[in-house]
mmCIF file of C-alpha atoms and ligand atoms in Angstrom:
data_model
loop_
_atom_site.group_PDB
_atom_site.id
_atom_site.type_symbol
_atom_site.label_atom_id
_atom_site.label_comp_id
_atom_site.label_asym_id
_atom_site.label_seq_id
_atom_site.Cartn_x
_atom_site.Cartn_y
_atom_site.Cartn_z
ATOM 1 C CA UNK A 1 -17.859 16.921 25.156
ATOM 2 C CA UNK A 2 -17.736 13.741 23.218
ATOM 3 C CA UNK A 3 -21.282 13.991 21.973
ATOM 4 C CA UNK A 4 -20.022 16.791 19.736
ATOM 5 C CA UNK A 5 -17.839 14.344 17.695
ATOM 6 C CA UNK A 6 -18.898 13.461 14.263
ATOM 7 C CA UNK A 7 -18.517 9.888 12.702
ATOM 8 C CA UNK A 8 -15.117 9.575 10.855
ATOM 9 C CA UNK A 9 -15.033 8.245 7.275
ATOM 10 C CA UNK A 10 -13.760 4.672 7.293
ATOM 11 C CA UNK A 11 -10.349 4.018 6.011
ATOM 12 C CA UNK A 12 -10.980 2.349 2.611
ATOM 13 C CA UNK A 13 -8.211 0.006 2.849
ATOM 14 C CA UNK A 14 -8.782 -1.126 6.472
ATOM 15 C CA UNK A 15 -12.613 -1.276 5.904
ATOM 16 C CA UNK A 16 -11.926 -4.342 3.247
ATOM 17 C CA UNK A 17 -10.327 -6.222 5.979
ATOM 18 C CA UNK A 18 -13.687 -6.396 7.975
ATOM 19 C CA UNK A 19 -15.764 -7.046 4.788
ATOM 20 C CA UNK A 20 -13.461 -9.847 3.782
ATOM 21 C CA UNK A 21 -13.554 -11.515 7.317
ATOM 22 C CA UNK A 22 -17.319 -11.298 7.277
ATOM 23 C CA UNK A 23 -17.790 -12.875 3.852
ATOM 24 C CA UNK A 24 -18.899 -16.563 4.491
ATOM 25 C CA UNK A 25 -17.519 -17.773 0.963
ATOM 26 C CA UNK A 26 -14.708 -20.280 1.283
ATOM 27 C CA UNK A 27 -13.405 -19.361 -2.038
ATOM 28 C CA UNK A 28 -12.947 -15.821 -1.443
ATOM 29 C CA UNK A 29 -9.753 -13.988 -2.446
ATOM 30 C CA UNK A 30 -8.185 -11.137 -0.371
ATOM 31 C CA UNK A 31 -6.073 -8.689 -2.611
ATOM 32 C CA UNK A 32 -6.755 -5.759 -0.021
ATOM 33 C CA UNK A 33 -4.474 -4.579 2.526
ATOM 34 C CA UNK A 34 -0.722 -4.562 1.661
ATOM 35 C CA UNK A 35 0.247 -7.585 3.635
ATOM 36 C CA UNK A 36 2.732 -10.276 2.208
ATOM 37 C CA UNK A 37 1.157 -13.865 2.132
ATOM 38 C CA UNK A 38 2.919 -16.997 0.977
ATOM 39 C CA UNK A 39 1.156 -19.652 -1.194
ATOM 40 C CA UNK A 40 -0.770 -21.021 1.745
ATOM 41 C CA UNK A 41 -2.218 -17.479 2.612
ATOM 42 C CA UNK A 42 0.001 -17.204 5.806
ATOM 43 C CA UNK A 43 1.918 -14.034 6.523
ATOM 44 C CA UNK A 44 5.036 -15.789 7.838
ATOM 45 C CA UNK A 45 7.403 -14.574 10.581
ATOM 46 C CA UNK A 46 10.577 -14.665 8.718
ATOM 47 C CA UNK A 47 13.351 -17.099 9.858
ATOM 48 C CA UNK A 48 15.975 -14.467 10.845
ATOM 49 C CA UNK A 49 13.159 -12.628 12.940
ATOM 50 C CA UNK A 50 12.412 -15.859 14.691
ATOM 51 C CA UNK A 51 16.031 -16.515 15.490
ATOM 52 C CA UNK A 52 16.574 -12.912 16.757
ATOM 53 C CA UNK A 53 13.419 -13.238 18.961
ATOM 54 C CA UNK A 54 14.701 -16.428 20.443
ATOM 55 C CA UNK A 55 18.222 -15.059 21.106
ATOM 56 C CA UNK A 56 16.596 -11.847 22.504
ATOM 57 C CA UNK A 57 14.491 -13.749 24.951
ATOM 58 C CA UNK A 58 17.709 -15.394 26.106
ATOM 59 C CA UNK A 59 19.969 -12.390 26.535
ATOM 60 C CA UNK A 60 17.560 -9.427 27.351
ATOM 61 C CA UNK A 61 17.831 -8.647 30.934
ATOM 62 C CA UNK A 62 15.767 -5.362 31.218
ATOM 63 C CA UNK A 63 12.821 -3.561 29.630
ATOM 64 C CA UNK A 64 13.538 -0.269 30.823
ATOM 65 C CA UNK A 65 13.304 2.725 28.563
ATOM 66 C CA UNK A 66 15.569 2.938 25.599
ATOM 67 C CA UNK A 67 16.870 6.094 24.029
ATOM 68 C CA UNK A 68 14.164 8.890 23.156
ATOM 69 C CA UNK A 69 15.436 8.727 19.365
ATOM 70 C CA UNK A 70 15.630 5.055 19.565
ATOM 71 C CA UNK A 71 18.669 2.805 20.138
ATOM 72 C CA UNK A 72 21.681 4.459 18.388
ATOM 73 C CA UNK A 73 22.540 1.020 17.026
ATOM 74 C CA UNK A 74 19.066 0.719 15.287
ATOM 75 C CA UNK A 75 19.327 4.146 13.672
ATOM 76 C CA UNK A 76 22.846 3.529 12.373
ATOM 77 C CA UNK A 77 21.992 0.092 10.930
ATOM 78 C CA UNK A 78 18.939 1.631 9.193
ATOM 79 C CA UNK A 79 20.805 4.610 7.789
ATOM 80 C CA UNK A 80 23.206 1.969 6.569
ATOM 81 C CA UNK A 81 20.601 -0.200 5.080
ATOM 82 C CA UNK A 82 18.811 2.666 3.259
ATOM 83 C CA UNK A 83 21.573 5.010 2.305
ATOM 84 C CA UNK A 84 24.867 2.972 2.429
ATOM 85 C CA UNK A 85 27.998 4.507 3.640
ATOM 86 C CA UNK A 86 28.772 8.261 3.824
ATOM 87 C CA UNK A 87 25.846 10.058 5.302
ATOM 88 C CA UNK A 88 26.348 9.477 9.149
ATOM 89 C CA UNK A 89 27.464 13.190 9.545
ATOM 90 C CA UNK A 90 24.297 14.633 7.814
ATOM 91 C CA UNK A 91 21.737 12.122 9.131
ATOM 92 C CA UNK A 92 19.591 13.098 12.307
ATOM 93 C CA UNK A 93 17.078 10.292 12.813
ATOM 94 C CA UNK A 94 14.363 9.002 15.417
ATOM 95 C CA UNK A 95 12.888 5.642 15.493
ATOM 96 C CA UNK A 96 9.156 5.739 14.904
ATOM 97 C CA UNK A 97 6.073 3.380 15.370
ATOM 98 C CA UNK A 98 6.137 1.976 11.673
ATOM 99 C CA UNK A 99 6.291 3.909 8.339
ATOM 100 C CA UNK A 100 3.104 5.881 9.209
ATOM 101 C CA UNK A 101 4.785 7.134 12.495
ATOM 102 C CA UNK A 102 7.786 8.354 10.453
ATOM 103 C CA UNK A 103 5.413 10.154 7.874
ATOM 104 C CA UNK A 104 3.617 11.671 10.565
ATOM 105 C CA UNK A 105 6.851 12.939 12.276
ATOM 106 C CA UNK A 106 8.113 14.034 9.094
ATOM 107 C CA UNK A 107 5.031 16.127 8.390
ATOM 108 C CA UNK A 108 5.172 17.704 11.916
ATOM 109 C CA UNK A 109 8.774 18.572 11.423
ATOM 110 C CA UNK A 110 7.968 20.305 8.187
ATOM 111 C CA UNK A 111 5.117 22.246 9.861
ATOM 112 C CA UNK A 112 7.218 23.326 12.699
ATOM 113 C CA UNK A 113 10.034 24.649 10.503
ATOM 114 C CA UNK A 114 7.935 26.014 7.668
ATOM 115 C CA UNK A 115 4.100 26.213 8.317
ATOM 116 C CA UNK A 116 3.348 27.674 4.969
ATOM 117 C CA UNK A 117 5.260 25.056 2.907
ATOM 118 C CA UNK A 118 3.106 23.155 0.756
ATOM 119 C CA UNK A 119 3.115 19.267 0.532
ATOM 120 C CA UNK A 120 3.149 17.873 -2.845
ATOM 121 C CA UNK A 121 1.681 14.280 -3.327
ATOM 122 C CA UNK A 122 1.214 12.247 -6.271
ATOM 123 C CA UNK A 123 -2.204 11.536 -7.556
ATOM 124 C CA UNK A 124 -2.945 9.011 -6.715
ATOM 125 C CA UNK A 125 -0.877 8.242 -3.500
ATOM 126 C CA UNK A 126 -1.344 6.031 -0.480
ATOM 127 C CA UNK A 127 -4.635 7.404 1.032
ATOM 128 C CA UNK A 128 -3.182 8.060 4.377
ATOM 129 C CA UNK A 129 -0.728 10.741 3.136
ATOM 130 C CA UNK A 130 -3.285 13.269 2.251
ATOM 131 C CA UNK A 131 -5.289 12.183 5.260
ATOM 132 C CA UNK A 132 -2.432 12.972 7.535
ATOM 133 C CA UNK A 133 -1.623 16.320 5.784
ATOM 134 C CA UNK A 134 -5.254 17.459 6.096
ATOM 135 C CA UNK A 135 -5.533 16.394 9.701
ATOM 136 C CA UNK A 136 -2.393 18.591 10.351
ATOM 137 C CA UNK A 137 -3.941 21.483 8.631
ATOM 138 C CA UNK A 138 -0.975 21.682 6.223
ATOM 139 C CA UNK A 139 -1.347 23.231 2.542
ATOM 140 C CA UNK A 140 -1.257 20.554 0.188
ATOM 141 C CA UNK A 141 -0.946 20.101 -3.649
ATOM 142 C CA UNK A 142 -1.054 17.187 -6.161
ATOM 143 C CA UNK A 143 1.233 16.167 -9.162
ATOM 144 C CA UNK A 144 -0.079 13.941 -11.861
ATOM 145 C CA UNK A 145 1.416 10.594 -11.670
ATOM 146 C CA UNK A 146 -0.428 7.761 -13.347
ATOM 147 C CA UNK A 147 -1.445 7.439 -16.861
ATOM 148 C CA UNK A 148 -4.770 5.516 -16.999
ATOM 149 C CA UNK A 149 -4.523 4.483 -20.645
ATOM 150 C CA UNK A 150 -0.872 2.799 -20.331
ATOM 151 C CA UNK A 151 -1.077 2.184 -16.607
ATOM 152 C CA UNK A 152 2.483 3.470 -16.410
ATOM 153 C CA UNK A 153 3.778 6.959 -15.225
ATOM 154 C CA UNK A 154 2.242 9.938 -16.694
ATOM 155 C CA UNK A 155 5.620 11.530 -16.733
ATOM 156 C CA UNK A 156 4.880 14.508 -18.825
ATOM 157 C CA UNK A 157 2.099 15.393 -16.694
ATOM 158 C CA UNK A 158 4.329 14.939 -13.619
ATOM 159 C CA UNK A 159 7.010 17.182 -14.679
ATOM 160 C CA UNK A 160 4.526 19.966 -15.829
ATOM 161 C CA UNK A 161 2.817 19.695 -12.274
ATOM 162 C CA UNK A 162 6.054 19.742 -10.271
ATOM 163 C CA UNK A 163 7.171 22.965 -12.307
ATOM 164 C CA UNK A 164 4.776 24.702 -9.836
ATOM 165 C CA UNK A 165 6.700 23.837 -6.751
ATOM 166 C CA UNK A 166 7.955 26.938 -5.000
ATOM 167 C CA UNK A 167 11.145 27.079 -2.936
ATOM 168 C CA UNK A 168 10.863 25.305 0.286
ATOM 169 C CA UNK A 169 7.765 23.153 -0.594
ATOM 170 C CA UNK A 170 8.013 19.612 0.474
ATOM 171 C CA UNK A 171 7.628 16.881 -2.380
ATOM 172 C CA UNK A 172 6.597 13.448 -1.155
ATOM 173 C CA UNK A 173 8.131 10.830 -3.403
ATOM 174 C CA UNK A 174 7.657 7.045 -3.222
ATOM 175 C CA UNK A 175 11.283 5.786 -2.999
ATOM 176 C CA UNK A 176 10.331 2.568 -4.938
ATOM 177 C CA UNK A 177 7.114 0.299 -5.494
ATOM 178 C CA UNK A 178 4.620 3.203 -5.782
ATOM 179 C CA UNK A 179 1.660 2.685 -3.759
ATOM 180 C CA UNK A 180 -1.079 2.179 -5.108
ATOM 181 C CA UNK A 181 -0.214 1.972 -8.882
ATOM 182 C CA UNK A 182 2.811 -0.123 -8.946
ATOM 183 C CA UNK A 183 4.183 2.100 -11.823
ATOM 184 C CA UNK A 184 7.613 3.463 -11.109
ATOM 185 C CA UNK A 185 10.035 6.209 -12.545
ATOM 186 C CA UNK A 186 12.941 4.767 -14.313
ATOM 187 C CA UNK A 187 16.275 5.906 -13.094
ATOM 188 C CA UNK A 188 16.655 8.366 -15.892
ATOM 189 C CA UNK A 189 13.263 9.842 -14.990
ATOM 190 C CA UNK A 190 14.384 10.067 -11.454
ATOM 191 C CA UNK A 191 17.474 12.103 -12.516
ATOM 192 C CA UNK A 192 14.978 14.495 -14.380
ATOM 193 C CA UNK A 193 12.808 14.761 -11.382
ATOM 194 C CA UNK A 194 15.799 15.438 -9.185
ATOM 195 C CA UNK A 195 17.244 18.125 -11.608
ATOM 196 C CA UNK A 196 13.880 19.794 -11.724
ATOM 197 C CA UNK A 197 13.397 19.775 -7.926
ATOM 198 C CA UNK A 198 16.856 21.072 -7.269
ATOM 199 C CA UNK A 199 16.139 24.051 -9.634
ATOM 200 C CA UNK A 200 12.916 24.674 -7.629
ATOM 201 C CA UNK A 201 14.619 24.607 -4.151
ATOM 202 C CA UNK A 202 12.387 21.754 -3.065
ATOM 203 C CA UNK A 203 12.730 19.596 0.242
ATOM 204 C CA UNK A 204 12.059 15.874 -0.947
ATOM 205 C CA UNK A 205 10.309 13.661 1.485
ATOM 206 C CA UNK A 206 10.879 10.115 0.454
ATOM 207 C CA UNK A 207 8.462 7.364 1.599
ATOM 208 C CA UNK A 208 10.386 4.079 1.382
ATOM 209 C CA UNK A 209 8.034 1.293 2.742
ATOM 210 C CA UNK A 210 8.995 -1.448 0.379
ATOM 211 C CA UNK A 211 12.614 -1.708 -0.001
ATOM 212 C CA UNK A 212 13.470 -5.177 -1.134
ATOM 213 C CA UNK A 213 9.959 -5.722 -2.733
ATOM 214 C CA UNK A 214 10.658 -4.350 -6.206
ATOM 215 C CA UNK A 215 13.986 -4.814 -7.823
ATOM 216 C CA UNK A 216 16.269 -5.896 -4.920
ATOM 217 C CA UNK A 217 17.341 -4.330 -1.568
ATOM 218 C CA UNK A 218 19.991 -1.907 -3.217
ATOM 219 C CA UNK A 219 18.203 -1.329 -6.486
ATOM 220 C CA UNK A 220 15.119 -0.117 -4.564
ATOM 221 C CA UNK A 221 17.266 2.304 -2.565
ATOM 222 C CA UNK A 222 18.968 3.761 -5.553
ATOM 223 C CA UNK A 223 16.499 6.745 -6.029
ATOM 224 C CA UNK A 224 16.631 7.507 -2.383
ATOM 225 C CA UNK A 225 20.482 7.602 -2.400
ATOM 226 C CA UNK A 226 20.416 9.764 -5.398
ATOM 227 C CA UNK A 227 18.068 12.234 -3.782
ATOM 228 C CA UNK A 228 20.127 11.988 -0.464
ATOM 229 C CA UNK A 229 23.244 13.081 -2.361
ATOM 230 C CA UNK A 230 21.519 15.788 -4.553
ATOM 231 C CA UNK A 231 19.782 18.003 -1.827
ATOM 232 C CA UNK A 232 20.891 19.675 1.257
ATOM 233 C CA UNK A 233 17.874 18.776 3.139
ATOM 234 C CA UNK A 234 16.035 15.554 2.611
ATOM 235 C CA UNK A 235 13.425 13.603 4.808
ATOM 236 C CA UNK A 236 13.198 9.896 4.601
ATOM 237 C CA UNK A 237 10.300 7.961 6.156
ATOM 238 C CA UNK A 238 11.108 4.275 5.960
ATOM 239 C CA UNK A 239 9.214 1.165 7.220
ATOM 240 C CA UNK A 240 10.326 -2.377 8.416
ATOM 241 C CA UNK A 241 6.903 -3.788 8.260
ATOM 242 C CA UNK A 242 7.058 -5.213 4.947
ATOM 243 C CA UNK A 243 10.622 -6.175 4.236
ATOM 244 C CA UNK A 244 11.212 -7.588 7.717
ATOM 245 C CA UNK A 245 7.421 -8.714 7.833
ATOM 246 C CA UNK A 246 7.002 -7.275 11.364
ATOM 247 C CA UNK A 247 3.972 -5.407 10.639
ATOM 248 C CA UNK A 248 2.257 -5.324 14.211
ATOM 249 C CA UNK A 249 5.589 -4.494 15.803
ATOM 250 C CA UNK A 250 5.365 -0.971 14.422
ATOM 251 C CA UNK A 251 9.076 -0.515 13.352
ATOM 252 C CA UNK A 252 10.034 2.588 11.305
ATOM 253 C CA UNK A 253 12.564 5.508 11.099
ATOM 254 C CA UNK A 254 12.601 8.993 10.172
ATOM 255 C CA UNK A 255 15.794 10.177 8.855
ATOM 256 C CA UNK A 256 16.403 14.006 8.303
ATOM 257 C CA UNK A 257 19.406 14.781 6.230
ATOM 258 C CA UNK A 258 20.907 18.240 6.929
ATOM 259 C CA UNK A 259 24.278 19.969 7.055
ATOM 260 C CA UNK A 260 26.772 18.670 9.776
ATOM 261 C CA UNK A 261 26.455 21.775 11.811
ATOM 262 C CA UNK A 262 22.656 21.698 11.765
ATOM 263 C CA UNK A 263 22.465 18.090 12.737
ATOM 264 C CA UNK A 264 22.297 18.454 16.449
ATOM 265 C CA UNK A 265 19.509 21.064 16.391
ATOM 266 C CA UNK A 266 17.518 18.955 13.721
ATOM 267 C CA UNK A 267 18.143 15.947 16.141
ATOM 268 C CA UNK A 268 16.884 17.765 19.095
ATOM 269 C CA UNK A 269 13.811 18.810 17.187
ATOM 270 C CA UNK A 270 13.072 15.033 16.246
ATOM 271 C CA UNK A 271 13.553 13.950 19.799
ATOM 272 C CA UNK A 272 11.221 16.619 20.964
ATOM 273 C CA UNK A 273 8.499 15.373 18.521
ATOM 274 C CA UNK A 274 8.912 11.865 19.745
ATOM 275 C CA UNK A 275 8.628 13.000 23.307
ATOM 276 C CA UNK A 276 5.459 15.164 22.479
ATOM 277 C CA UNK A 277 3.897 12.224 20.632
ATOM 278 C CA UNK A 278 4.538 9.092 22.372
ATOM 279 C CA UNK A 279 7.766 9.502 24.257
ATOM 280 C CA UNK A 280 9.803 6.527 23.583
ATOM 281 C CA UNK A 281 9.449 4.701 20.222
ATOM 282 C CA UNK A 282 8.405 0.926 20.338
ATOM 283 C CA UNK A 283 11.611 -1.053 20.918
ATOM 284 C CA UNK A 284 10.887 -4.796 20.230
ATOM 285 C CA UNK A 285 10.809 -4.695 16.414
ATOM 286 C CA UNK A 286 13.756 -2.374 16.297
ATOM 287 C CA UNK A 287 15.976 -4.542 18.444
ATOM 288 C CA UNK A 288 15.227 -7.549 16.071
ATOM 289 C CA UNK A 289 16.095 -5.486 13.124
ATOM 290 C CA UNK A 290 19.426 -4.442 14.663
ATOM 291 C CA UNK A 291 20.218 -7.947 15.817
ATOM 292 C CA UNK A 292 19.588 -9.139 12.237
ATOM 293 C CA UNK A 293 21.571 -6.335 10.509
ATOM 294 C CA UNK A 294 24.482 -6.496 12.980
ATOM 295 C CA UNK A 295 24.995 -10.396 12.537
ATOM 296 C CA UNK A 296 26.245 -11.530 9.160
ATOM 297 C CA UNK A 297 24.567 -14.871 9.290
ATOM 298 C CA UNK A 298 21.237 -13.420 10.261
ATOM 299 C CA UNK A 299 21.659 -10.759 7.589
ATOM 300 C CA UNK A 300 22.515 -13.391 4.727
ATOM 301 C CA UNK A 301 19.363 -15.423 5.799
ATOM 302 C CA UNK A 302 17.033 -12.462 5.923
ATOM 303 C CA UNK A 303 18.307 -11.281 2.593
ATOM 304 C CA UNK A 304 17.814 -14.617 1.144
ATOM 305 C CA UNK A 305 14.119 -14.866 2.435
ATOM 306 C CA UNK A 306 13.388 -11.497 1.195
ATOM 307 C CA UNK A 307 14.518 -12.424 -2.080
ATOM 308 C CA UNK A 308 12.380 -15.465 -2.105
ATOM 309 C CA UNK A 309 9.483 -13.215 -1.284
ATOM 310 C CA UNK A 310 10.268 -10.713 -4.124
ATOM 311 C CA UNK A 311 10.831 -13.479 -6.496
ATOM 312 C CA UNK A 312 7.420 -14.994 -5.735
ATOM 313 C CA UNK A 313 5.653 -11.760 -6.370
ATOM 314 C CA UNK A 314 7.533 -11.354 -9.738
ATOM 315 C CA UNK A 315 6.471 -14.798 -10.745
ATOM 316 C CA UNK A 316 2.830 -14.159 -9.756
ATOM 317 C CA UNK A 317 3.007 -10.903 -11.821
ATOM 318 C CA UNK A 318 4.211 -12.827 -14.861
ATOM 319 C CA UNK A 319 1.673 -15.506 -14.473
ATOM 320 C CA UNK A 320 -1.121 -13.089 -13.866
ATOM 321 C CA UNK A 321 -0.078 -11.091 -17.192
ATOM 322 C CA UNK A 322 0.028 -14.381 -19.223
ATOM 323 C CA UNK A 323 -3.300 -15.605 -17.622
ATOM 324 C CA UNK A 324 -5.010 -12.164 -18.449
ATOM 325 C CA UNK A 325 -3.649 -12.297 -22.030
ATOM 326 C CA UNK A 326 -5.096 -15.593 -22.532
ATOM 327 C CA UNK A 327 -8.407 -14.790 -20.744
ATOM 328 C CA UNK A 328 -9.058 -11.498 -22.295
ATOM 329 C CA UNK A 329 -7.380 -12.277 -25.687
ATOM 330 C CA UNK A 330 -5.520 -8.967 -25.659
ATOM 331 C CA UNK A 331 -2.282 -7.372 -24.257
ATOM 332 C CA UNK A 332 -4.329 -4.816 -22.223
ATOM 333 C CA UNK A 333 -2.875 -6.246 -18.806
ATOM 334 C CA UNK A 334 0.669 -6.873 -19.896
ATOM 335 C CA UNK A 335 1.505 -3.875 -17.632
ATOM 336 C CA UNK A 336 1.056 -6.140 -14.573
ATOM 337 C CA UNK A 337 4.370 -7.806 -15.452
ATOM 338 C CA UNK A 338 6.244 -4.476 -15.589
ATOM 339 C CA UNK A 339 4.868 -3.091 -12.419
ATOM 340 C CA UNK A 340 6.889 -3.426 -9.183
ATOM 341 C CA UNK A 341 6.236 -3.987 -5.541
ATOM 342 C CA UNK A 342 3.048 -5.502 -3.791
ATOM 343 C CA UNK A 343 0.502 -3.440 -5.820
ATOM 344 C CA UNK A 344 -0.911 -2.927 -9.297
ATOM 345 C CA UNK A 345 -3.664 -0.522 -10.248
ATOM 346 C CA UNK A 346 -5.606 -2.624 -12.888
ATOM 347 C CA UNK A 347 -7.691 0.419 -14.244
ATOM 348 C CA UNK A 348 -11.070 -1.133 -13.600
ATOM 349 C CA UNK A 349 -14.145 1.009 -12.727
ATOM 350 C CA UNK A 350 -15.503 1.306 -9.267
ATOM 351 C CA UNK A 351 -18.458 -0.569 -10.438
ATOM 352 C CA UNK A 352 -16.411 -3.518 -11.825
ATOM 353 C CA UNK A 353 -14.715 -3.662 -8.550
ATOM 354 C CA UNK A 354 -17.840 -4.047 -6.638
ATOM 355 C CA UNK A 355 -19.057 -6.690 -9.030
ATOM 356 C CA UNK A 356 -15.771 -8.622 -8.489
ATOM 357 C CA UNK A 357 -16.394 -8.438 -4.794
ATOM 358 C CA UNK A 358 -20.043 -9.276 -4.752
ATOM 359 C CA UNK A 359 -20.260 -11.870 -7.462
ATOM 360 C CA UNK A 360 -16.751 -13.428 -7.461
ATOM 361 C CA UNK A 361 -15.720 -12.808 -3.837
ATOM 362 C CA UNK A 362 -12.581 -11.055 -5.009
ATOM 363 C CA UNK A 363 -11.688 -8.055 -2.712
ATOM 364 C CA UNK A 364 -9.448 -5.299 -4.086
ATOM 365 C CA UNK A 365 -9.405 -1.627 -3.114
ATOM 366 C CA UNK A 366 -12.162 0.610 -4.863
ATOM 367 C CA UNK A 367 -9.465 2.206 -7.243
ATOM 368 C CA UNK A 368 -8.728 -1.310 -8.416
ATOM 369 C CA UNK A 369 -5.446 -1.700 -6.642
ATOM 370 C CA UNK A 370 -4.595 -5.440 -6.067
ATOM 371 C CA UNK A 371 -2.094 -6.837 -3.652
ATOM 372 C CA UNK A 372 -0.162 -9.231 -5.884
ATOM 373 C CA UNK A 373 0.959 -11.218 -2.767
ATOM 374 C CA UNK A 374 -2.587 -12.194 -2.128
ATOM 375 C CA UNK A 375 -2.640 -14.419 -4.979
ATOM 376 C CA UNK A 376 -1.167 -17.879 -5.456
ATOM 377 C CA UNK A 377 -0.671 -20.199 -8.616
ATOM 378 C CA UNK A 378 -4.162 -21.573 -8.104
ATOM 379 C CA UNK A 379 -6.048 -18.209 -7.768
ATOM 380 C CA UNK A 380 -4.375 -16.344 -10.582
ATOM 381 C CA UNK A 381 -6.439 -18.027 -13.132
ATOM 382 C CA UNK A 382 -9.527 -17.540 -11.172
ATOM 383 C CA UNK A 383 -8.768 -13.877 -10.834
ATOM 384 C CA UNK A 384 -7.906 -13.481 -14.614
ATOM 385 C CA UNK A 385 -11.127 -15.298 -15.621
ATOM 386 C CA UNK A 386 -13.253 -13.070 -13.407
ATOM 387 C CA UNK A 387 -11.650 -9.750 -14.683
ATOM 388 C CA UNK A 388 -12.209 -11.110 -18.130
ATOM 389 C CA UNK A 389 -15.737 -11.664 -17.420
ATOM 390 C CA UNK A 390 -16.552 -8.183 -15.783
ATOM 391 C CA UNK A 391 -14.107 -6.135 -18.016
ATOM 392 C CA UNK A 392 -13.084 -8.250 -21.036
HETATM 393 C C1 LMR B 1 -1.617 -0.713 2.155
HETATM 394 O O1 LMR B 1 -1.398 0.324 1.629
HETATM 395 O O2 LMR B 1 -2.405 -1.409 2.125
HETATM 396 C C2 LMR B 1 -0.549 -0.772 3.458
HETATM 397 O O3 LMR B 1 0.557 0.206 3.517
HETATM 398 C C3 LMR B 1 -1.270 -0.920 4.692
HETATM 399 C C4 LMR B 1 -1.827 0.387 5.189
HETATM 400 O O4 LMR B 1 -1.573 0.532 6.470
HETATM 401 O O5 LMR B 1 -2.568 0.906 4.571
#
């Protein structure tokens, strides 16, 4: 049986991890996978997470099964963090293994409810989005998103393409910190997208994997909150990997907003999907998140550290834009300072990306996406000089 399997294409982001590891150069720079790193290159365990883990070790008396949808306290805390007050009577939710698990469950829910619904995705988007949609055999469509000339959002293209959305189609939107481009809609543009999709009768699916990494915890949720208020049905797939720094704990949530009288049926379907796919969701990370969000002192410390992380990425963006201005003697890369989140798509050719890797030991995804957090004050000038050399 197994001899009939064909080799799978490698995930381009994950393949970089192995390539980087196997590179013997000591001055190599990893700007690949989206993991936050401090100035020393470490992905730290956040202080509040450490404190919660210590307390958990002391007070936890059992590891028996938790709820099929996750612990209700986790789901409530996450709905509050993402949406604020006022949505609990509309919000069905399940804890999931990370943001990817939430995306997968959201797509399965859409497929169960409306097998013919198209899933619209931005071009470009996180490569795992179209990959999962294809794997599930769902109809897919793309909308333009990135303007290669300005490295900003191609808003006219986006609106023109979304005009083709049919009633009941799902439209995948990045809530903040667009991956891979780093280019984001303004609030005014969000309002226009919302109005268009309302007219079309679309069902928004918001991927919120970087809340707190762009303009701040609440600012990064603003668009998602607007979407939640504007549509009768909304799916929100959120991740705690980045903003709590608990990548390997696999901590995410899928929220399905519906009408209060449909909530129980939707919740039952979400529970069913968890049961079919993995039964109970992982608990450890979710429990830490709950402990942090339910304890004012831990919440304050987590927010303070998350803000340090955000500010660090902002100052690296500014430094990189300045260095690139100097190194290329042009303002071509000023957009780096305007982008938000972990990523920026630089707009280099695939060949230039290969040269940067082979000649300079600088690793980025093939579409020239860099992870800003892979830099530090010392490596920014090195990157700028290398870019100027290959693309100046
Ligand atoms: C990324 O885009 O680098 C992250 O979301 C990590 C991943 O799983 O791809």
